[in-house]
Amino acid sequence: MNTGSNGPGEVAVAADETKTDGAPEGREQGLGSKAPEFIKARRMLHLSWQVGVFVIGLAVVVAGIIMLPLPGPGWVVIFGGMAIWATEFVWAQLVLRWTKRKVTEAAHRALDPKVRRRNITLTAIGLVIVAAIVGFYLWKFGLVMPWKIKDQ
């Protein structure tokens, strides 16, 4: 903790050195605004900053939602918008932490040898079924598109 003579500013710096649960900041950053100190020091400027961050994050999230049915990296853009919100809002930081934890757990489960073997087996069975359906279609109708099939 720094004991310089900067007054009230030092208390804010010392409070930012630890997370809310008391763990050092090196592992995981604490919750709260990541705005520069000169913005946080002025109430109206900080409120304007938060509105700007919210509007920009909202625009990115809406663009990601639009990309879900259209070509484009919809989910990546949505999480990018959430990351923009997380620079300023605690609720977005908590959502991102929860999402990161769930994705990490899913990745570990997917790498489990039993789960990988099951997934490979199910994929192989699915491919055999699709190949059988395509083979039957080609045997029955040849290379004719479904909309050109006449009653036989």
Coordinates of C-alpha atoms in Angstrom, one line a residue:
M1 CA 0.0 0.0 0.0
N2 CA 1.3 3.4 -1.0
T3 CA 1.6 5.9 1.8
G4 CA 2.2 9.0 -0.3
S5 CA 0.7 12.4 0.5
N6 CA -1.9 12.4 -2.3
G7 CA -4.7 12.3 0.2
P8 CA -8.1 10.7 -0.7
G9 CA -6.8 9.4 -4.0
E10 CA -4.6 7.0 -2.2
V11 CA -7.5 5.2 -0.5
A12 CA -9.1 4.5 -3.9
V13 CA -5.8 3.1 -5.2
A14 CA -5.3 0.9 -2.1
A15 CA -8.9 -0.4 -2.4
D16 CA -8.3 -1.4 -6.1
E17 CA -5.3 -3.6 -5.1
T18 CA -7.5 -6.4 -3.9
K19 CA -10.6 -8.1 -5.2
T20 CA -13.8 -8.0 -3.3
D21 CA -13.0 -11.4 -1.6
G22 CA -9.5 -10.1 -0.5
A23 CA -7.5 -12.1 -3.0
P24 CA -4.6 -10.3 -4.8
E25 CA -5.4 -8.6 -8.0
G26 CA -2.8 -10.6 -9.9
R27 CA -5.1 -13.6 -10.3
E28 CA -8.3 -11.9 -11.3
Q29 CA -9.2 -8.3 -11.6
G30 CA -11.7 -6.8 -9.1
L31 CA -15.2 -5.8 -10.0
G32 CA -16.1 -2.2 -10.9
S33 CA -15.5 0.6 -13.3
K34 CA -12.3 0.5 -15.4
A35 CA -12.7 4.2 -16.4
P36 CA -9.7 6.4 -15.9
E37 CA -9.4 8.1 -12.6
F38 CA -10.0 11.6 -13.9
I39 CA -13.3 10.4 -15.3
K40 CA -14.3 8.6 -12.1
A41 CA -13.5 11.7 -10.0
R42 CA -16.2 13.8 -11.7
R43 CA -19.7 12.5 -11.2
M44 CA -21.3 13.9 -14.4
L45 CA -18.4 12.9 -16.6
H46 CA -18.5 9.4 -15.1
L47 CA -22.2 9.1 -15.8
S48 CA -21.7 10.3 -19.3
W49 CA -18.9 7.7 -19.7
Q50 CA -21.2 5.0 -18.5
V51 CA -24.0 6.0 -20.9
G52 CA -21.5 6.0 -23.8
V53 CA -20.1 2.6 -22.8
F54 CA -23.7 1.3 -22.5
V55 CA -24.8 2.7 -25.9
I56 CA -21.6 1.3 -27.7
G57 CA -22.0 -2.1 -26.0
L58 CA -25.7 -2.2 -26.9
A59 CA -24.9 -1.4 -30.5
V60 CA -22.4 -4.3 -30.6
V61 CA -24.7 -6.7 -28.9
V62 CA -27.6 -5.8 -31.3
A63 CA -25.3 -6.3 -34.3
G64 CA -24.4 -9.7 -32.9
I65 CA -28.0 -10.7 -32.4
I66 CA -28.7 -9.6 -36.0
M67 CA -25.7 -11.8 -37.1
L68 CA -27.1 -14.9 -35.4
P69 CA -29.5 -15.8 -38.4
L70 CA -27.3 -14.0 -40.9
P71 CA -23.8 -14.8 -42.0
G72 CA -21.3 -13.5 -39.4
P73 CA -19.8 -14.4 -36.1
G74 CA -22.9 -13.6 -34.0
W75 CA -21.9 -15.1 -30.7
V76 CA -18.4 -13.7 -30.8
V77 CA -19.8 -10.2 -31.5
I78 CA -22.4 -10.6 -28.7
F79 CA -19.6 -11.6 -26.2
G80 CA -17.6 -8.6 -27.5
G81 CA -20.4 -6.3 -26.6
M82 CA -20.6 -7.9 -23.2
A83 CA -16.9 -7.3 -22.8
I84 CA -17.4 -3.7 -23.6
W85 CA -20.1 -3.5 -21.0
A86 CA -17.9 -5.3 -18.5
T87 CA -15.4 -2.4 -18.6
E88 CA -18.0 -0.4 -16.7
F89 CA -20.7 -2.5 -15.2
V90 CA -20.4 -5.2 -12.5
W91 CA -23.4 -7.2 -13.7
A92 CA -21.6 -7.7 -17.1
Q93 CA -18.4 -8.6 -15.4
L94 CA -20.2 -11.3 -13.4
V95 CA -22.0 -12.6 -16.6
L96 CA -18.6 -12.9 -18.4
R97 CA -17.0 -14.7 -15.4
W98 CA -19.9 -17.1 -15.3
T99 CA -19.7 -17.7 -19.0
K100 CA -16.0 -18.2 -19.0
R101 CA -16.3 -20.7 -16.2
K102 CA -19.0 -22.7 -18.0
V103 CA -17.1 -22.7 -21.3
T104 CA -13.9 -23.9 -19.5
E105 CA -15.9 -26.6 -17.8
A106 CA -17.5 -27.7 -21.1
A107 CA -14.0 -27.8 -22.7
H108 CA -12.6 -30.0 -20.0
R109 CA -15.6 -32.3 -20.3
A110 CA -15.2 -32.5 -24.0
L111 CA -11.5 -33.5 -23.6
D112 CA -12.4 -36.3 -21.3
P113 CA -11.5 -39.6 -23.1
K114 CA -14.8 -41.3 -22.4
V115 CA -16.8 -38.3 -23.6
R116 CA -14.6 -38.0 -26.7
R117 CA -15.1 -41.6 -27.5
R118 CA -18.8 -41.3 -27.1
N119 CA -18.9 -38.1 -29.3
I120 CA -16.8 -39.9 -32.0
T121 CA -19.1 -42.9 -31.9
L122 CA -22.3 -40.8 -32.2
T123 CA -20.8 -38.8 -35.0
A124 CA -19.9 -42.0 -36.9
I125 CA -23.4 -43.4 -36.4
G126 CA -24.9 -40.1 -37.6
L127 CA -22.7 -40.1 -40.7
V128 CA -23.7 -43.7 -41.5
I129 CA -27.4 -42.8 -41.2
V130 CA -26.9 -39.7 -43.5
A131 CA -25.0 -41.8 -46.0
A132 CA -27.7 -44.5 -46.0
I133 CA -30.4 -41.8 -46.6
V134 CA -28.4 -40.2 -49.4
G135 CA -27.7 -43.6 -50.9
F136 CA -31.3 -44.6 -50.8
Y137 CA -32.3 -41.3 -52.4
L138 CA -29.8 -41.7 -55.2
W139 CA -30.8 -45.3 -55.8
K140 CA -34.5 -44.4 -55.9
F141 CA -34.4 -41.1 -57.9
G142 CA -30.9 -40.6 -59.2
L143 CA -29.3 -37.2 -59.3
V144 CA -32.6 -35.3 -59.5
M145 CA -33.4 -32.4 -57.2
P146 CA -36.5 -33.0 -55.0
W147 CA -38.5 -30.2 -56.6
K148 CA -38.2 -31.9 -60.0
I149 CA -39.4 -35.3 -58.9
K150 CA -42.5 -36.4 -60.8
D151 CA -45.1 -38.9 -59.5
Q152 CA -43.9 -42.3 -60.4

